[in-house]
Short mmCIF file of N, CA and C in Angstrom, two decimals:
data_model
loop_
_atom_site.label_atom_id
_atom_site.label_comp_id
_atom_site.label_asym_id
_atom_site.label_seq_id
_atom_site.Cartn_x
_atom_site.Cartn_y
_atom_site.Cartn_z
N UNK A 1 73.86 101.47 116.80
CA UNK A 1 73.77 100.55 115.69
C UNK A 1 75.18 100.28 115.17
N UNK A 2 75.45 99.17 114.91
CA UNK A 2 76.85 98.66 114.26
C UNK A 2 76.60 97.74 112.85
N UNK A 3 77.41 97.97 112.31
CA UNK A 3 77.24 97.09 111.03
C UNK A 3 78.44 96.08 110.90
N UNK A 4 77.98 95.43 109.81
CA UNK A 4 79.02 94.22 109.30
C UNK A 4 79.61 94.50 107.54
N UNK A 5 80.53 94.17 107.39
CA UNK A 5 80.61 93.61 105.92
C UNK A 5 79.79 93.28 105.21
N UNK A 6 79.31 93.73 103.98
CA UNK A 6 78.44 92.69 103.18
C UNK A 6 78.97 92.09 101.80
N UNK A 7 78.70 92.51 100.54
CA UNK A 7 79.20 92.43 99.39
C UNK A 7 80.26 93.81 99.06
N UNK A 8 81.20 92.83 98.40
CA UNK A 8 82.07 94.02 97.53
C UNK A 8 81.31 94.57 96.80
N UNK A 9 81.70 95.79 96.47
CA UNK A 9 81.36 96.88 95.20
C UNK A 9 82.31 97.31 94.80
N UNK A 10 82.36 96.96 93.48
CA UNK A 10 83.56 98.06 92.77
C UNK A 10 82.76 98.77 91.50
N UNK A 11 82.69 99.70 91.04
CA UNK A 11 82.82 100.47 90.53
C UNK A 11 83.69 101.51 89.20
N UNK A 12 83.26 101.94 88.12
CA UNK A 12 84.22 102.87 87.56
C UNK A 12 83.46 103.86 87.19
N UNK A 13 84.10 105.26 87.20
CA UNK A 13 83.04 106.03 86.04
C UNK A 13 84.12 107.50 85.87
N UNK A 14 83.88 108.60 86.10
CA UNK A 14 84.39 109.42 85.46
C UNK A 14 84.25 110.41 84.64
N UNK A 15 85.19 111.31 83.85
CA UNK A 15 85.01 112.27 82.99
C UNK A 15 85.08 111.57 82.06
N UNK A 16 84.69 111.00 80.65
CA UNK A 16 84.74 110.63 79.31
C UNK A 16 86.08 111.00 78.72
N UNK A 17 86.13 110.32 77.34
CA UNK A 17 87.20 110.65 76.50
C UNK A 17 86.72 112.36 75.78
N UNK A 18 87.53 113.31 75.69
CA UNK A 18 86.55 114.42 75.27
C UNK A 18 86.70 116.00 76.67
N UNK A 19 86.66 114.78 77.49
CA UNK A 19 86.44 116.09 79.08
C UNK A 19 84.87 116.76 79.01
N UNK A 20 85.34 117.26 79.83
CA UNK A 20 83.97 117.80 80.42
C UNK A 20 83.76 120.04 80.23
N UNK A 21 83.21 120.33 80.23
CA UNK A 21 82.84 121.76 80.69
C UNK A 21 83.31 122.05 82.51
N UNK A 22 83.13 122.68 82.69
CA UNK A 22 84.06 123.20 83.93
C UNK A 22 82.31 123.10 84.89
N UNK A 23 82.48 122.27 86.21
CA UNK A 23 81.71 122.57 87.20
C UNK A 23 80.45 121.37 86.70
N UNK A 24 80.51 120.55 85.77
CA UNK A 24 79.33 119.63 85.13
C UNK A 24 79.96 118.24 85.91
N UNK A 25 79.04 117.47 86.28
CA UNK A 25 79.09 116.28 87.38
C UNK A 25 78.86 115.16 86.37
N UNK A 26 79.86 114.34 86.81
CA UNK A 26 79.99 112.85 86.32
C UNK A 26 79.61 111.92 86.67
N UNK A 27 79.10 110.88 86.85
CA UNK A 27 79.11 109.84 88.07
C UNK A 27 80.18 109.04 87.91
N UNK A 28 80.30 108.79 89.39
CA UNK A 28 81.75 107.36 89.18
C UNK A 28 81.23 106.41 90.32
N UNK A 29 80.22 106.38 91.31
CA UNK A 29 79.63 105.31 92.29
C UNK A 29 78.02 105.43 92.55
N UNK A 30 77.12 104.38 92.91
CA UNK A 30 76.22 104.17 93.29
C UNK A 30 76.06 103.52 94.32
N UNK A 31 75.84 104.08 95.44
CA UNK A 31 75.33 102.86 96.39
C UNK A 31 73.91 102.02 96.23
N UNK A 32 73.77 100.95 96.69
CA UNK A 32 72.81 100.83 96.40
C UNK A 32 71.35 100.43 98.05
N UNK A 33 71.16 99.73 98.39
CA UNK A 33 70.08 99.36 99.28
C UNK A 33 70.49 99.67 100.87
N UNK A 34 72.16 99.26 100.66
CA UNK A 34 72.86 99.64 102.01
C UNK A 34 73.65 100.77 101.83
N UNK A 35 73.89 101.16 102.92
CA UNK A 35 75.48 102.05 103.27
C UNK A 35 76.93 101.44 102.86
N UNK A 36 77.78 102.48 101.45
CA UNK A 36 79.12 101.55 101.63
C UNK A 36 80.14 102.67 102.15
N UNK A 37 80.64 101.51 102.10
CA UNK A 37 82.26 101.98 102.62
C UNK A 37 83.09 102.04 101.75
N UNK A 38 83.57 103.10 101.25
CA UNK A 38 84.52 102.88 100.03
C UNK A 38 86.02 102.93 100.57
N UNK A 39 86.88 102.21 100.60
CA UNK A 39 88.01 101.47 101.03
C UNK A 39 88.95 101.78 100.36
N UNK A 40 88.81 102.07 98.98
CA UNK A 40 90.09 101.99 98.14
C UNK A 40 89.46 103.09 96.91
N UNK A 41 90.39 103.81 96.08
CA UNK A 41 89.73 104.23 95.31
C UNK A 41 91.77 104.77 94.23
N UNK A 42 91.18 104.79 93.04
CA UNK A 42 92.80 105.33 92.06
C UNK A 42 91.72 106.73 90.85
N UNK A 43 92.48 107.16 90.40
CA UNK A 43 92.23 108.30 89.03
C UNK A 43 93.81 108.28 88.23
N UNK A 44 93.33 108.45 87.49
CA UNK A 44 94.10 108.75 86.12
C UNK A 44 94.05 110.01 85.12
N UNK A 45 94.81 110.28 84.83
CA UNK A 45 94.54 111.40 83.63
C UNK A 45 94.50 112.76 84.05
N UNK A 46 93.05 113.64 83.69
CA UNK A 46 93.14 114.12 83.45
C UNK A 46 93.92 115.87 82.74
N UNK A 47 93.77 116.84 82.56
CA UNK A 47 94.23 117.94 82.09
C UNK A 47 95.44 118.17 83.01
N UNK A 48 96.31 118.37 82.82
CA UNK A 48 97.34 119.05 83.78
C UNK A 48 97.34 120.47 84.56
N UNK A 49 97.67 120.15 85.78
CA UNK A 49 97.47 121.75 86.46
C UNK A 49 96.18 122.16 86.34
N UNK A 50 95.13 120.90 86.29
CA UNK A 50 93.34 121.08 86.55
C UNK A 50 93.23 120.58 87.68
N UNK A 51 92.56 121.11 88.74
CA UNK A 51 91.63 120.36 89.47
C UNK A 51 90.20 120.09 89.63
N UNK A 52 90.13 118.63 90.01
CA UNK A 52 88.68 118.24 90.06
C UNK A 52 88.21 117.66 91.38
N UNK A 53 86.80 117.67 91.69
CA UNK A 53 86.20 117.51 92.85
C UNK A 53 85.61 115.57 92.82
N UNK A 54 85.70 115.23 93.95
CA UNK A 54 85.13 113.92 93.99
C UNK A 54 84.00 114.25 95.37
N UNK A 55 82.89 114.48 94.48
CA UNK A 55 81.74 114.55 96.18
C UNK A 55 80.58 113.40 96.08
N UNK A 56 79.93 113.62 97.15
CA UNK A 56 78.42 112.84 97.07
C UNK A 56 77.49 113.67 97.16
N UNK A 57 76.41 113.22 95.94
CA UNK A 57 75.36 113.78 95.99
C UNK A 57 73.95 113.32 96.04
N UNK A 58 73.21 113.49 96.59
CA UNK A 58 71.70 112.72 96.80
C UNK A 58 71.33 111.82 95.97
N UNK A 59 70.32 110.86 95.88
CA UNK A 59 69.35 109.96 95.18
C UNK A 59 68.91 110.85 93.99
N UNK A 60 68.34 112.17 94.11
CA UNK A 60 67.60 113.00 93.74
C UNK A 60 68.34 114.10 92.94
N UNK A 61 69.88 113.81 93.00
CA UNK A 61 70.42 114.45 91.95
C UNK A 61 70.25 114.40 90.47
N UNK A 62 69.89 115.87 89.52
CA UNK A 62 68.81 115.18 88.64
C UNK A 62 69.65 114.80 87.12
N UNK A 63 71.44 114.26 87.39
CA UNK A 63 71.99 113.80 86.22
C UNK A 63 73.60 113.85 86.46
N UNK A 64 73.81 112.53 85.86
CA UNK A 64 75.18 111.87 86.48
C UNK A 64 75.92 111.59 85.08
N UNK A 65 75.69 112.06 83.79
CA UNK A 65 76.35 112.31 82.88
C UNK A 65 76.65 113.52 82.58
N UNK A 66 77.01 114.39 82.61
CA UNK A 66 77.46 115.82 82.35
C UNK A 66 76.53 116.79 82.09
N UNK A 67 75.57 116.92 82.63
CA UNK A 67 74.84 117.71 81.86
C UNK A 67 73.83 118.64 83.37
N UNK A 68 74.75 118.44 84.70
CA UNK A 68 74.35 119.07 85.40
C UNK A 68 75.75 119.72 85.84
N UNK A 69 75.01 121.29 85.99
CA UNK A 69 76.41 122.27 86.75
C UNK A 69 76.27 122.24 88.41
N UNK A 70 77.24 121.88 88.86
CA UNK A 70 77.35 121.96 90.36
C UNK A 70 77.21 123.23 90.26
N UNK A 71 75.90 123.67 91.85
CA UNK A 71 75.69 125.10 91.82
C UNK A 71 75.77 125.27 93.63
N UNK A 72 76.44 125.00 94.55
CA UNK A 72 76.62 124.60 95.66
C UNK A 72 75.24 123.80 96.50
N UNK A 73 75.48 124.48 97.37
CA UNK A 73 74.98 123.37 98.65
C UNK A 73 73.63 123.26 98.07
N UNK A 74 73.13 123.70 97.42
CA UNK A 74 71.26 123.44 97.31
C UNK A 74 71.23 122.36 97.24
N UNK A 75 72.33 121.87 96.20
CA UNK A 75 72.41 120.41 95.68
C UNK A 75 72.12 119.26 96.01
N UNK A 76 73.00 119.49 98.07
CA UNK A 76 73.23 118.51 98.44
C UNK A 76 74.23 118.01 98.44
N UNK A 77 75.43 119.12 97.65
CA UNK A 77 76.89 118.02 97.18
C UNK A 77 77.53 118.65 98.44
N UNK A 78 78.17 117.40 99.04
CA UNK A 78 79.43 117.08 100.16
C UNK A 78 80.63 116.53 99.67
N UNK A 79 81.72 117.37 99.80
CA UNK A 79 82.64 116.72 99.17
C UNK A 79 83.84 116.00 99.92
N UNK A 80 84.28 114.97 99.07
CA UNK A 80 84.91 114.28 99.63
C UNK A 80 86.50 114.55 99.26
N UNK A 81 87.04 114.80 98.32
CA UNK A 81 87.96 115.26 97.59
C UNK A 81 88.30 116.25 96.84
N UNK A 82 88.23 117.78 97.55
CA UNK A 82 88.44 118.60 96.02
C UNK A 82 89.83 118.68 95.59
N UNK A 83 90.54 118.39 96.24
CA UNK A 83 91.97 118.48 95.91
C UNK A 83 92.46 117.36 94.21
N UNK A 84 92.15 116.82 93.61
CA UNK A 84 92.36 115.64 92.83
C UNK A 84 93.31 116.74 91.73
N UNK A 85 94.11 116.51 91.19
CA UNK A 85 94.72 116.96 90.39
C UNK A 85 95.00 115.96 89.04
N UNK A 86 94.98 116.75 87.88
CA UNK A 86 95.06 116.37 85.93
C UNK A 86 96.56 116.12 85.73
N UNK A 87 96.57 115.18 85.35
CA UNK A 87 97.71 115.18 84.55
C UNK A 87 99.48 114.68 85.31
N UNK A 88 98.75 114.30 85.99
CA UNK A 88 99.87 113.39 86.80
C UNK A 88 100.22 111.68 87.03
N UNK A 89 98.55 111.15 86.84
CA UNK A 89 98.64 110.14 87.18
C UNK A 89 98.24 109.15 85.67
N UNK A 90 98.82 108.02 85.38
CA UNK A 90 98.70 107.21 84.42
C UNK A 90 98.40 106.05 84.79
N UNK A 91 97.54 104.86 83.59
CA UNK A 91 96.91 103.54 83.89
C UNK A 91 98.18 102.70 84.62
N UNK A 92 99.41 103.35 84.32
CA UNK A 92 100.41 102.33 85.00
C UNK A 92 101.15 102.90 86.41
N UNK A 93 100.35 104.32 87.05
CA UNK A 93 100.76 104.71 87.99
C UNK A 93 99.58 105.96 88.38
N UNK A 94 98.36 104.85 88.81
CA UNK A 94 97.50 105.66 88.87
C UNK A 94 97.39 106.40 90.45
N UNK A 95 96.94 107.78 90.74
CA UNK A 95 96.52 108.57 91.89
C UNK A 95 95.63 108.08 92.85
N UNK A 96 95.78 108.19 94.15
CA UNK A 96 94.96 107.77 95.18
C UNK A 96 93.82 108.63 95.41
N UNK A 97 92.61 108.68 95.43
CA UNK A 97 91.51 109.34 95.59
C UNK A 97 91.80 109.93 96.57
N UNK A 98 92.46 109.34 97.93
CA UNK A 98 92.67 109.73 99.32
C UNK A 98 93.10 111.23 99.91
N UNK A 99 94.24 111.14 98.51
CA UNK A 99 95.68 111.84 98.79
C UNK A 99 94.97 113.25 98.18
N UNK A 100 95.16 114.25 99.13
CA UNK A 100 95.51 116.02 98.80
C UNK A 100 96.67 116.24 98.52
N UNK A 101 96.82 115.95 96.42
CA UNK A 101 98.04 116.50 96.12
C UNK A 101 98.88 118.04 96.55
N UNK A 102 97.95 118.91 96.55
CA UNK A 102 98.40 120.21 96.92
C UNK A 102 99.07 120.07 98.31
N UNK A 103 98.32 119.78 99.01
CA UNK A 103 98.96 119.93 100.67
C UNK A 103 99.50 119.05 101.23
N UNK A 104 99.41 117.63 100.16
CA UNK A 104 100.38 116.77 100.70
C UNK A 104 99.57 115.99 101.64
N UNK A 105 98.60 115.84 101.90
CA UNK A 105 97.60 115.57 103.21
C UNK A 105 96.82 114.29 102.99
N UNK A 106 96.47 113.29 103.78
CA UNK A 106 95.06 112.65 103.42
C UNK A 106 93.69 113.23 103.42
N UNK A 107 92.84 112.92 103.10
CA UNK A 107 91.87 113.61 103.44
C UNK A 107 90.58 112.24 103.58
N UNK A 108 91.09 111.37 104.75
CA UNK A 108 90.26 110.25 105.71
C UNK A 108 90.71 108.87 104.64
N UNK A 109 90.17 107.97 105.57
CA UNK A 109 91.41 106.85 105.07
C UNK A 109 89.63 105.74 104.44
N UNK A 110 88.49 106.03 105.13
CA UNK A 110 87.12 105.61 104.35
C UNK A 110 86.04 106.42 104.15
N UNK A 111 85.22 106.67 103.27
CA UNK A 111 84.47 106.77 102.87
C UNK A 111 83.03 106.18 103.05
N UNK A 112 81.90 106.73 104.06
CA UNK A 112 80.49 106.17 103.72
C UNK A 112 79.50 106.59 103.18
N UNK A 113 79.54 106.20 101.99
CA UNK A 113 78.40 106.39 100.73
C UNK A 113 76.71 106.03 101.65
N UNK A 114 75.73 106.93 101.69
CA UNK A 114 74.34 106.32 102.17
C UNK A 114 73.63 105.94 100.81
N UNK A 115 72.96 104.91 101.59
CA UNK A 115 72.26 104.35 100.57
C UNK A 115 71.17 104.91 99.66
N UNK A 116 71.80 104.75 98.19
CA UNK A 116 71.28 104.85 97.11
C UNK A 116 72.01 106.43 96.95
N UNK A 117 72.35 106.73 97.36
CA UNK A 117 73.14 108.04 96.99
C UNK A 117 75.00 108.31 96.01
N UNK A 118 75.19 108.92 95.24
CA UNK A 118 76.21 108.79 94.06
C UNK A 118 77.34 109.83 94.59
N UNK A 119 78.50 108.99 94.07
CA UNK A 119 79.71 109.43 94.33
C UNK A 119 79.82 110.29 92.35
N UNK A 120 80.28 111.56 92.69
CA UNK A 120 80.78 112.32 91.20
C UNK A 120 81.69 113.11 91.39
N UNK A 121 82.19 113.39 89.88
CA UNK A 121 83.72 113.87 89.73
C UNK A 121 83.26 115.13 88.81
N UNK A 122 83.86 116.60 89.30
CA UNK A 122 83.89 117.48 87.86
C UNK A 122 84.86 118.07 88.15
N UNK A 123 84.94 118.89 87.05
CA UNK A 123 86.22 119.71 87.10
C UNK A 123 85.92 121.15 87.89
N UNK A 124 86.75 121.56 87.92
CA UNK A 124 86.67 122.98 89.31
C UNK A 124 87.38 124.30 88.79
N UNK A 125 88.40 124.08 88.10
CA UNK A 125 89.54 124.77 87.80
C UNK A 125 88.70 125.52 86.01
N UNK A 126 88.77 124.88 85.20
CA UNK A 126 88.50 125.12 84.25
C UNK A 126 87.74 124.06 83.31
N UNK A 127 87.36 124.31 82.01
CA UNK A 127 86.78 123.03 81.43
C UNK A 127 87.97 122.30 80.45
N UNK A 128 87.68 120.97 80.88
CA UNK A 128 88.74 119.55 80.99
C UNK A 128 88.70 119.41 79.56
N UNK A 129 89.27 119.06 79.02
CA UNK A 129 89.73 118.47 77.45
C UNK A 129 90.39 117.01 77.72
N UNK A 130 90.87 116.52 78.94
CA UNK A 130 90.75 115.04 78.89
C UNK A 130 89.94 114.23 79.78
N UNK A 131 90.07 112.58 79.73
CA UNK A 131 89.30 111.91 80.41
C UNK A 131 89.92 111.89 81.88
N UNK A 132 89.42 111.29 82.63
CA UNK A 132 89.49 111.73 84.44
C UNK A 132 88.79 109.70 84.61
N UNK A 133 89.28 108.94 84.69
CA UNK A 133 88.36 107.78 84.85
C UNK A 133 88.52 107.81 86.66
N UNK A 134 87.77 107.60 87.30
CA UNK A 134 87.78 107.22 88.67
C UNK A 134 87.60 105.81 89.36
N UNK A 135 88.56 105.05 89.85
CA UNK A 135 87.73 103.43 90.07
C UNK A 135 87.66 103.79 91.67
N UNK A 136 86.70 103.14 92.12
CA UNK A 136 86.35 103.31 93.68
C UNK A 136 85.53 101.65 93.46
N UNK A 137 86.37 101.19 95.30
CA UNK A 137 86.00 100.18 95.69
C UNK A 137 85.42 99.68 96.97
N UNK A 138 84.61 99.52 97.57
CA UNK A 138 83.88 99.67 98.62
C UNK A 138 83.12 98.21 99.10
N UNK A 139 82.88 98.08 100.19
CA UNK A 139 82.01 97.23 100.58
C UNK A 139 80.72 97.51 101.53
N UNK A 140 79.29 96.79 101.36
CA UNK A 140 78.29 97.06 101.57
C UNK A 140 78.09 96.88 103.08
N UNK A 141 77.63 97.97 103.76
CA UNK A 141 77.48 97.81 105.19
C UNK A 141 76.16 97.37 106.05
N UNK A 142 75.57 96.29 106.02
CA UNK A 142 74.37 95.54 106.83
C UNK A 142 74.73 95.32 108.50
N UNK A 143 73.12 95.28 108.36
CA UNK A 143 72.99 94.92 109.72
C UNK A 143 73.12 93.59 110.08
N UNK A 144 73.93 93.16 111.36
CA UNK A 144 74.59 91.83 111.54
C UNK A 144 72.97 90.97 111.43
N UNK A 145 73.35 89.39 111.00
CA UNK A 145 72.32 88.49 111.21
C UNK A 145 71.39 88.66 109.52
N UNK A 146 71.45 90.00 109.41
CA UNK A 146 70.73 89.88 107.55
C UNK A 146 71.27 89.13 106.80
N UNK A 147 70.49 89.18 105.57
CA UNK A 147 70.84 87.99 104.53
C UNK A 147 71.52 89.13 103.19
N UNK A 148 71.94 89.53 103.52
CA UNK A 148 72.25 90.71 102.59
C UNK A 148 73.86 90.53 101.89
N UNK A 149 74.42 89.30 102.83
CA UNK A 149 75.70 89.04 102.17
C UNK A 149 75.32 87.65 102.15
#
């Protein structure tokens, strides 16, 4: 099976103004009907010398405002980023989702979100006292000949 392009998706979401408790999941993406591809993605902010996780977690994850503790794999969470680091990056020089600040590394150049399943951000290190906004940008992956774009 091969796919095509469909519609852009962009996206924002994140830790709030406030931060979060340590290990509580945010949402920052939704796929929706198709498979995306997330292409591009920046962060900002948060705590300094914190790190936070950017993973995916099921349809069936049961809360994408803070009020669920990542408790490993039962979950379902796969992560895509734990490396993200607080307090480095600003609205006028924001961080690449991509980039493993620690090791200096990429860690894959796309992203495929399955459909209807959420991209989230928490903190790992300790609990956050600032905001963490995440923008991720992606496009929808159909099957050639659909009407879906």
């Amino acid at each position: 099976m091969y796919y095509c392009y469909g519609q852009v998706r962009s996206q924002k979401g994140g830790i709030p103004s406030g931060g979060s408790d340590n290990s509580k999941a945010w949402g920052v993406f939704t796929a929706g009907e198709n498979p995306v591809e997330i292409i591009a993605g920046t962060y900002r902010s948060g705590d300094a010398n914190e790190e936070y996780c950017l993973a995916i977690v099921p349809p069936s994850f049961p809360s994408l405002d803070g009020n669920t503790t990542i408790a490993g794999g039962i979950q379902g969470v796969i992560v895509l980023n734990g490396q993200l680091l607080g307090g480095l990056f600003t609205a006028a020089k924001p961080g690449n989702v991509y980039q493993d600040i620690t090791t200096k590394s990429q860690t894959g150049s796309r992203w495929i979100i399955p459909p209807y399943h959420h991209v989230v951000v928490f903190p790992t290190t300790a609990t956050s006292s600032s905001d963490l906004p995440v923008y991720l940008l992606g496009m929808d992956l159909i099957e050639p000949g659909s009407k879906a774009y």
